Short mmCIF file of C-alpha atoms in Angstrom, two decimals:
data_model
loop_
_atom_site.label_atom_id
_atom_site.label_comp_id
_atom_site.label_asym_id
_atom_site.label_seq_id
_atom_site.Cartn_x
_atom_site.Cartn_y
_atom_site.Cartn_z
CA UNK A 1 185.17 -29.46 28.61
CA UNK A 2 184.13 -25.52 28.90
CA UNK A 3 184.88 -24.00 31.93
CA UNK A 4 181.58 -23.06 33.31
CA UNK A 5 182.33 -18.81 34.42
CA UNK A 6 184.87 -18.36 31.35
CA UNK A 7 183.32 -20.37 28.61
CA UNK A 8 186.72 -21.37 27.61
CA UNK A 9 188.53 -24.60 27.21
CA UNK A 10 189.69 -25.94 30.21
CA UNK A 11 193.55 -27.64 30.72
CA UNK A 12 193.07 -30.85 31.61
CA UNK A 13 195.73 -30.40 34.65
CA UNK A 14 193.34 -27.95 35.31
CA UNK A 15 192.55 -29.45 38.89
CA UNK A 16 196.78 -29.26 39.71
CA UNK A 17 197.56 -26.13 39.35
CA UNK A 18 197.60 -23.25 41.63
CA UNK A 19 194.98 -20.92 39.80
CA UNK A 20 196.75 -17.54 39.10
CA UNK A 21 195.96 -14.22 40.94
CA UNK A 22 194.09 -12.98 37.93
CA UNK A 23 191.76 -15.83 37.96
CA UNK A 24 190.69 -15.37 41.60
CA UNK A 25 190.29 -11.96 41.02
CA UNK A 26 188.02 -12.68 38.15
CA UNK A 27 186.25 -15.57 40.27
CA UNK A 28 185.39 -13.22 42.93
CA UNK A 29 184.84 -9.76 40.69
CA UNK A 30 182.44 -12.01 38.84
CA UNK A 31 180.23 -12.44 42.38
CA UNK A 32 180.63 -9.72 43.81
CA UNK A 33 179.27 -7.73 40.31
CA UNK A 34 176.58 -9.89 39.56
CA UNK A 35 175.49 -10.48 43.17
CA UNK A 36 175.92 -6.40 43.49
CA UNK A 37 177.73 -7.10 46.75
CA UNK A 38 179.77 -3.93 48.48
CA UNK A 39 183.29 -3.53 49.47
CA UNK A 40 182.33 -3.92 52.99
CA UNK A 41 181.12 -7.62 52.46
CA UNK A 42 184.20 -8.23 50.64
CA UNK A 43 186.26 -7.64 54.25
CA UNK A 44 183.94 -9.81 56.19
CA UNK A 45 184.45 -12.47 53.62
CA UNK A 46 188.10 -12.39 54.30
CA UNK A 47 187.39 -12.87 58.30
CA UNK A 48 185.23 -16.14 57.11
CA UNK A 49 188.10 -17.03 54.60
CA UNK A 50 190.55 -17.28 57.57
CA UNK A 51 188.42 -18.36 60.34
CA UNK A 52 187.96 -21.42 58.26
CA UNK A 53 191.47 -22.32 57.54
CA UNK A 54 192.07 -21.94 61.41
CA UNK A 55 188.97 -24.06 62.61
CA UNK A 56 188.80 -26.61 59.99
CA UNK A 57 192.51 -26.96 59.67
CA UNK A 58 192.02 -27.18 56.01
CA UNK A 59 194.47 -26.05 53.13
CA UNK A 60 192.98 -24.36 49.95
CA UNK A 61 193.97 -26.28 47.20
CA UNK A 62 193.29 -26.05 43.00
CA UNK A 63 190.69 -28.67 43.44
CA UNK A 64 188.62 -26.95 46.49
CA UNK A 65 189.21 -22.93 46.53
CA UNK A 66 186.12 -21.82 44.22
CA UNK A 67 184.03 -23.73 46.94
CA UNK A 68 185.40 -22.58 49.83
CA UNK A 69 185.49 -18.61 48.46
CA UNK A 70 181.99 -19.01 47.16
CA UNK A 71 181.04 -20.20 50.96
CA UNK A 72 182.59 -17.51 52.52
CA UNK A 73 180.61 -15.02 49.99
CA UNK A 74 177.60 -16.58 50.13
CA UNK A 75 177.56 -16.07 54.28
CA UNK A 76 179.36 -12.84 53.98
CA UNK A 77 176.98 -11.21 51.41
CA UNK A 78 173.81 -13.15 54.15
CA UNK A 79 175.47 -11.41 57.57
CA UNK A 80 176.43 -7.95 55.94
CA UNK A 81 174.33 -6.90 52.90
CA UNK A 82 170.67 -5.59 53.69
CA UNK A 83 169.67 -6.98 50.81
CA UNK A 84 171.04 -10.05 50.94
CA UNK A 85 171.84 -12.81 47.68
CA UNK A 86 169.73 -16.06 48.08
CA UNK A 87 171.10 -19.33 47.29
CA UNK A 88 169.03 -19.30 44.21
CA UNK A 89 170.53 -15.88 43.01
CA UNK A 90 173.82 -17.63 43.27
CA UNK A 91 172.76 -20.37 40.88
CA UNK A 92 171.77 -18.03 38.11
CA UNK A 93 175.22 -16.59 38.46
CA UNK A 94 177.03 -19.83 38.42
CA UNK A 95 175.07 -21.95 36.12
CA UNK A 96 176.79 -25.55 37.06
CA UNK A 97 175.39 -25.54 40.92
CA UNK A 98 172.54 -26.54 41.99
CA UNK A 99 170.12 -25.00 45.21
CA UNK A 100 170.70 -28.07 46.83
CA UNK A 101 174.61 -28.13 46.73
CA UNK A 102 174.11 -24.29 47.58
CA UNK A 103 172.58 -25.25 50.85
CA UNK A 104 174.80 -27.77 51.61
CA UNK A 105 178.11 -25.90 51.16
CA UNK A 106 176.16 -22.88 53.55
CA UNK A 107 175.45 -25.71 55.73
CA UNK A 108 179.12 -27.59 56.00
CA UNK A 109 180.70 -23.76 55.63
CA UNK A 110 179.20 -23.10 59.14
CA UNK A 111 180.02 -26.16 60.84
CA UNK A 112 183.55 -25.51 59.86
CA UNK A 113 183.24 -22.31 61.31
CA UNK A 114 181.43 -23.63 64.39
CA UNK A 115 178.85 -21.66 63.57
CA UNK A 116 181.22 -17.96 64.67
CA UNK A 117 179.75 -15.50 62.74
CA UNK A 118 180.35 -12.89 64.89
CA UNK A 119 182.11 -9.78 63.59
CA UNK A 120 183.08 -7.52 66.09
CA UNK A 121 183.97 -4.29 64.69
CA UNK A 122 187.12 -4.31 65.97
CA UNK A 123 187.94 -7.64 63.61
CA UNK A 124 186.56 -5.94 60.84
CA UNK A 125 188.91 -2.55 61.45
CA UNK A 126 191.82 -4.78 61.73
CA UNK A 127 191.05 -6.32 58.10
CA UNK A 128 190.30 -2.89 57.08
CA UNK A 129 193.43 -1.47 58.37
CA UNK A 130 195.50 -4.80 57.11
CA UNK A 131 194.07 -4.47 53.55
CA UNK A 132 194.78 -0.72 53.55
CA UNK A 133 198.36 -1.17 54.78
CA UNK A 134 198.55 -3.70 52.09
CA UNK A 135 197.64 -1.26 49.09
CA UNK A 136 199.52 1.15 50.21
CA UNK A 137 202.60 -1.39 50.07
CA UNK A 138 201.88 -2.37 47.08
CA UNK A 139 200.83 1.03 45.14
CA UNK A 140 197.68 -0.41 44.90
CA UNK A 141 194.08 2.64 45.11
CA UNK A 142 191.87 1.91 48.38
CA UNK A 143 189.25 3.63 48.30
CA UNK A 144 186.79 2.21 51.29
CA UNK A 145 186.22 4.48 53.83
CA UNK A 146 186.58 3.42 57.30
CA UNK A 147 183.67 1.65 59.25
CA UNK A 148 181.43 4.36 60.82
CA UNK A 149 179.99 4.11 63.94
CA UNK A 150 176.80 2.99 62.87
CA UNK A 151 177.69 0.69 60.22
CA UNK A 152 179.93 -0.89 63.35
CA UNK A 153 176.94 -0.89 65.56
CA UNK A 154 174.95 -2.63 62.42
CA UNK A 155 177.92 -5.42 62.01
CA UNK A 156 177.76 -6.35 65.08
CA UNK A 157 173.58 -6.50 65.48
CA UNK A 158 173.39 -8.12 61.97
CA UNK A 159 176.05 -10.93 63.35
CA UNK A 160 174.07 -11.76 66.89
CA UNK A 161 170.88 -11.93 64.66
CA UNK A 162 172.10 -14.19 62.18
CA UNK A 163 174.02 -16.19 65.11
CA UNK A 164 171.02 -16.63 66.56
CA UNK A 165 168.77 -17.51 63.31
CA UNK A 166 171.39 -20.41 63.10
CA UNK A 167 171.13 -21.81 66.96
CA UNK A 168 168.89 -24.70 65.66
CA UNK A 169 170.99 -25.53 62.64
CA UNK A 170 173.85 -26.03 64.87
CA UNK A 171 172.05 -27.77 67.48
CA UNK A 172 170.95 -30.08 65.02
CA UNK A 173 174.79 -30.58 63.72
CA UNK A 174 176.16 -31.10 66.68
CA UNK A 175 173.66 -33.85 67.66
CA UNK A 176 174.52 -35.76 64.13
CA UNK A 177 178.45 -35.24 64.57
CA UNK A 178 178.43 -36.50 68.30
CA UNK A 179 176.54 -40.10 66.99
CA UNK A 180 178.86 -40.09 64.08
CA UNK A 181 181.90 -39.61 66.18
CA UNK A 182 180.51 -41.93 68.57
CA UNK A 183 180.07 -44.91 66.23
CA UNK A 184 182.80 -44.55 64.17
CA UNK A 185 185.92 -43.05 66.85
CA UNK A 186 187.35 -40.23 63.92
CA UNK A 187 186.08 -37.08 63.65
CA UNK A 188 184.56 -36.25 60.21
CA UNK A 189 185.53 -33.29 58.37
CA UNK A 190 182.89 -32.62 55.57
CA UNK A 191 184.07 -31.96 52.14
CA UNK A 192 182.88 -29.03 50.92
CA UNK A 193 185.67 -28.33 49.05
CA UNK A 194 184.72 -30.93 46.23
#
């Protein structure tokens, strides 16, 4: 079997292992190139990355962390880029999904998140200022520039809008969790991470 971003063989095990730093970093250099997505984005995919973990009390694992970056992308690039990707753009990067399973992971993504995509830009400078403390720890170049005023004031609008664009969508979801919960006394955690 060919791995489907590397077009090499893939381990067997391959499903076991922690991947390695370089292979997330090539995962997510690979998006964020070919979706032309900017450093900014990259931070507000971080707050989505641990919002997540914290609402869905979920664990990344070798079997589910593509999925579950790719989610946080694909609604990061959506609430911050003008320009944003579509789910089909995504598909011509990653030739093994389909739109449909794109939609679905945006959908179960934000239900997970109960639907916060709010980023106050006071979240988003303490990323910043985390991830710069970080390189500078580790030696590592930073070379974002600190939000401005009015790319704060444009987080923040963008965020409300796109909160509100998704008012139906989680109207709808919380109407068909409620009967599900209702008939069968768990709750149900969708598995995006498949």
């Amino acid at each position: 079997k060919l791995h489907p971003l590397s077009k090499s063989e893939v381990p067997p095990d391959y499903e076991h292992h922690d991947p390695e730093q370089k292979q997330i970093y090539r995962f997510v250099r690979t998006l964020f190139s070919a979706a032309q997505l900017t450093a900014e984005c990259a931070i507000v995919t971080l707050v989505y990355l641990e919002r997540l973990l914290t609402y869905a009390e979920i664990d990344i694992c070798p079997g589910n962390w593509k999925r579950i970056v790719l989610g946080a992308i694909l609604l990061a690039s959506k609430v911050w880029d003008d320009q944003a990707v579509w789910n089909v753009d995504y598909c011509q990067i990653l030739k093994d999904i389909t739109v449909e399973d794109m939609n679905e992971l945006e959908r179960q993504f934000l239900e997970l998140l109960q639907f916060n995509i709010n980023v106050p830009s006071s979240v988003y400078a303490k990323y910043y200022f985390d991830l710069r403390s970080l390189s500078e720890t580790n030696n590592l170049s930073f070379p974002l520039e600190p939000l401005s005023r009015d790319k704060a004031q444009k987080l923040e609008a963008i965020s409300r809008l796109c909160d509100d664009r998704y008012k139906d969508v989680r109207r709808a979801a919380r109407k068909r969790s409620a009967s599900t919960d209702n008939l069968c006394g768990i709750r149900w955690v969708p598995a995006i991470l498949s």
